């Protein structure tokens, strides 16, 4: 009886060790980032013969807006984290129309005449009408201006529904330069919407470094992680 009990206990102990080792192995599995998930989705869609790939700005002028900030009815694009709003400048700041309301986002055709601060590619149907958004697009930049603004100051400036570049400048934003900016965007519909951003760089004026990540699956909300050091 004692021998049988000992064998049973030994088997239980071995099973427990195997279970713990299996859990450890699962814990060691690398987590797939949201950016990598979007990258895989892009490659899968690229293999679909229903789409062709266009590069911007070579084949396509790119998004017709200056900065990723907008209030378009229920769709609010404010990438905020712990009291700071992140504003990536998608086109060269010096070229932005000082009278344009940045909250309107799209400035057609004027926005196209400002040089982009990123390049990339997108997938679209071969017979899509001119001006059609891609089903998915990828953009990257290595010298992208990005401004960091106090969210309370920005909210006060936006009360009248207008935010021009001079008004934004007056809020004394911290002006950074992203040495790495990557984004995937599925802009066509609310049901299949996606915006994923990973970026990092420096703020020359303060010698700080920054890093932020954005994930948005609805045009009305963005989840943002931001840190300075």
CSV table of C-alpha atoms in Angstrom, one decimal, residues 16-159:
chain,number,residue,atom,x,y,z
A,16,UNK,CA,2.9,19.0,-11.8
A,17,UNK,CA,6.4,19.7,-13.0
A,18,UNK,CA,5.4,19.1,-16.6
A,19,UNK,CA,2.5,21.5,-16.2
A,20,UNK,CA,4.7,24.2,-14.7
A,21,UNK,CA,7.2,23.8,-17.5
A,22,UNK,CA,4.5,24.1,-20.1
A,23,UNK,CA,3.2,27.2,-18.5
A,24,UNK,CA,6.7,28.7,-18.4
A,25,UNK,CA,7.1,27.9,-22.1
A,26,UNK,CA,3.8,29.7,-22.9
A,27,UNK,CA,4.9,32.7,-20.9
A,28,UNK,CA,8.1,32.9,-22.9
A,29,UNK,CA,6.2,33.0,-26.2
A,30,UNK,CA,6.9,36.5,-27.7
A,31,UNK,CA,3.9,38.8,-27.7
A,32,UNK,CA,2.9,40.1,-31.2
A,33,UNK,CA,2.6,43.9,-31.2
A,34,UNK,CA,-0.4,45.6,-32.7
A,35,UNK,CA,1.9,47.0,-35.4
A,36,UNK,CA,3.1,43.5,-36.3
A,37,UNK,CA,-0.5,42.2,-36.5
A,38,UNK,CA,-1.3,45.0,-38.9
A,39,UNK,CA,1.8,44.2,-40.9
A,40,UNK,CA,0.7,40.6,-41.2
A,41,UNK,CA,-2.8,41.7,-42.3
A,42,UNK,CA,-1.2,44.0,-44.9
A,43,UNK,CA,0.8,41.2,-46.4
A,44,UNK,CA,-2.2,38.8,-46.4
A,45,UNK,CA,-4.3,41.4,-48.3
A,46,UNK,CA,-1.4,42.2,-50.6
A,47,UNK,CA,-1.5,38.5,-51.8
A,48,UNK,CA,-5.2,39.1,-52.9
A,49,UNK,CA,-5.2,39.7,-56.7
A,50,UNK,CA,-8.2,42.0,-56.2
A,51,UNK,CA,-5.8,44.7,-55.0
A,52,UNK,CA,-2.8,46.5,-56.5
A,53,UNK,CA,-0.1,48.3,-54.4
A,54,UNK,CA,0.6,52.0,-54.9
A,55,UNK,CA,3.5,53.9,-53.4
A,56,UNK,CA,3.2,57.4,-52.0
A,57,UNK,CA,4.1,60.0,-52.9
A,58,UNK,CA,5.4,58.4,-56.2
A,59,UNK,CA,2.1,56.9,-57.4
A,60,UNK,CA,-0.3,58.7,-55.1
A,61,UNK,CA,-0.1,62.1,-53.4
A,62,UNK,CA,-0.8,60.6,-50.0
A,63,UNK,CA,-3.4,61.8,-47.3
A,64,UNK,CA,-4.7,65.3,-48.0
A,65,UNK,CA,-4.1,66.6,-44.5
A,66,UNK,CA,-1.4,68.3,-42.6
A,67,UNK,CA,-1.6,66.8,-39.1
A,68,UNK,CA,-3.3,63.9,-37.3
A,69,UNK,CA,-5.8,66.0,-35.3
A,70,UNK,CA,-9.5,66.5,-36.2
A,71,UNK,CA,-13.0,66.9,-35.0
A,72,UNK,CA,-15.4,65.7,-37.7
A,73,UNK,CA,-18.8,65.4,-36.1
A,74,UNK,CA,-18.8,62.3,-33.9
A,75,UNK,CA,-15.3,61.4,-35.2
A,76,UNK,CA,-12.7,62.9,-32.9
A,77,UNK,CA,-9.0,62.4,-33.5
A,78,UNK,CA,-7.2,63.5,-30.4
A,79,UNK,CA,-4.3,61.3,-29.4
A,80,UNK,CA,-4.2,62.1,-25.7
A,81,UNK,CA,-2.2,60.4,-22.8
A,82,UNK,CA,-2.0,61.7,-19.2
A,83,UNK,CA,-2.8,65.3,-20.1
A,84,UNK,CA,-0.7,65.5,-23.3
A,85,UNK,CA,-2.0,65.4,-26.9
A,86,UNK,CA,0.3,64.0,-29.5
A,87,UNK,CA,0.1,65.7,-32.9
A,88,UNK,CA,2.2,64.1,-35.7
A,89,UNK,CA,2.8,66.5,-38.6
A,90,UNK,CA,2.1,64.6,-41.8
A,91,UNK,CA,3.3,67.4,-44.0
A,92,UNK,CA,6.0,70.0,-43.6
A,93,UNK,CA,5.0,72.6,-41.0
A,94,UNK,CA,6.4,75.5,-43.0
A,95,UNK,CA,4.0,74.8,-45.8
A,96,UNK,CA,0.8,74.6,-43.8
A,97,UNK,CA,-1.8,77.3,-44.6
A,98,UNK,CA,-1.9,79.5,-41.5
A,99,UNK,CA,-5.6,80.2,-42.0
A,100,UNK,CA,-6.7,76.6,-42.4
A,101,UNK,CA,-8.7,75.0,-39.6
A,102,UNK,CA,-6.7,71.9,-38.7
A,103,UNK,CA,-9.8,70.3,-37.0
A,104,UNK,CA,-11.3,70.0,-40.5
A,105,UNK,CA,-8.5,67.6,-41.3
A,106,UNK,CA,-8.8,67.4,-45.1
A,107,UNK,CA,-7.6,70.3,-47.2
A,108,UNK,CA,-8.2,69.5,-50.9
A,109,UNK,CA,-6.3,70.2,-53.1
A,110,UNK,CA,-4.1,72.6,-51.1
A,111,UNK,CA,-2.8,69.9,-48.8
A,112,UNK,CA,-1.3,67.9,-51.7
A,113,UNK,CA,1.1,70.8,-52.5
A,114,UNK,CA,2.9,70.5,-49.1
A,115,UNK,CA,5.7,67.9,-49.0
A,116,UNK,CA,4.9,64.8,-47.0
A,117,UNK,CA,7.0,64.0,-43.9
A,118,UNK,CA,6.5,60.3,-44.5
A,119,UNK,CA,6.3,57.8,-47.4
A,120,UNK,CA,4.6,54.5,-47.8
A,121,UNK,CA,2.4,52.3,-49.8
A,122,UNK,CA,-1.3,51.2,-49.9
A,123,UNK,CA,-3.6,48.6,-51.4
A,124,UNK,CA,-6.5,49.6,-53.6
A,125,UNK,CA,-8.7,48.2,-56.4
A,126,UNK,CA,-7.3,48.6,-59.9
A,127,UNK,CA,-10.4,50.4,-61.1
A,128,UNK,CA,-11.0,52.5,-58.0
A,129,UNK,CA,-12.1,56.1,-58.8
A,130,UNK,CA,-9.6,58.9,-58.2
A,131,UNK,CA,-9.6,60.0,-54.6
A,132,UNK,CA,-10.7,56.6,-53.2
A,133,UNK,CA,-8.9,55.8,-49.9
A,134,UNK,CA,-6.8,52.6,-49.9
A,135,UNK,CA,-8.3,49.6,-48.1
A,136,UNK,CA,-5.1,49.6,-46.0
A,137,UNK,CA,-2.0,51.8,-46.1
A,138,UNK,CA,1.4,51.8,-44.4
A,139,UNK,CA,3.5,54.9,-43.8
A,140,UNK,CA,6.9,55.5,-42.3
A,141,UNK,CA,9.1,58.5,-41.5
A,142,UNK,CA,12.5,59.1,-40.1
A,143,UNK,CA,12.4,62.8,-39.6
A,144,UNK,CA,8.8,63.6,-38.8
A,145,UNK,CA,7.8,66.7,-36.7
A,146,UNK,CA,5.6,65.8,-33.8
A,147,UNK,CA,4.1,68.3,-31.3
A,148,UNK,CA,3.1,67.6,-27.8
A,149,UNK,CA,0.4,69.9,-26.4
A,150,UNK,CA,-1.2,70.3,-23.0
A,151,UNK,CA,-4.7,68.9,-23.3
A,152,UNK,CA,-6.4,71.6,-21.2
A,153,UNK,CA,-4.8,74.4,-23.2
A,154,UNK,CA,-5.7,72.7,-26.4
A,155,UNK,CA,-9.3,72.1,-25.3
A,156,UNK,CA,-9.7,75.9,-24.5
A,157,UNK,CA,-8.3,76.8,-27.9
A,158,UNK,CA,-10.7,74.4,-29.6
A,159,UNK,CA,-13.9,75.8,-27.9
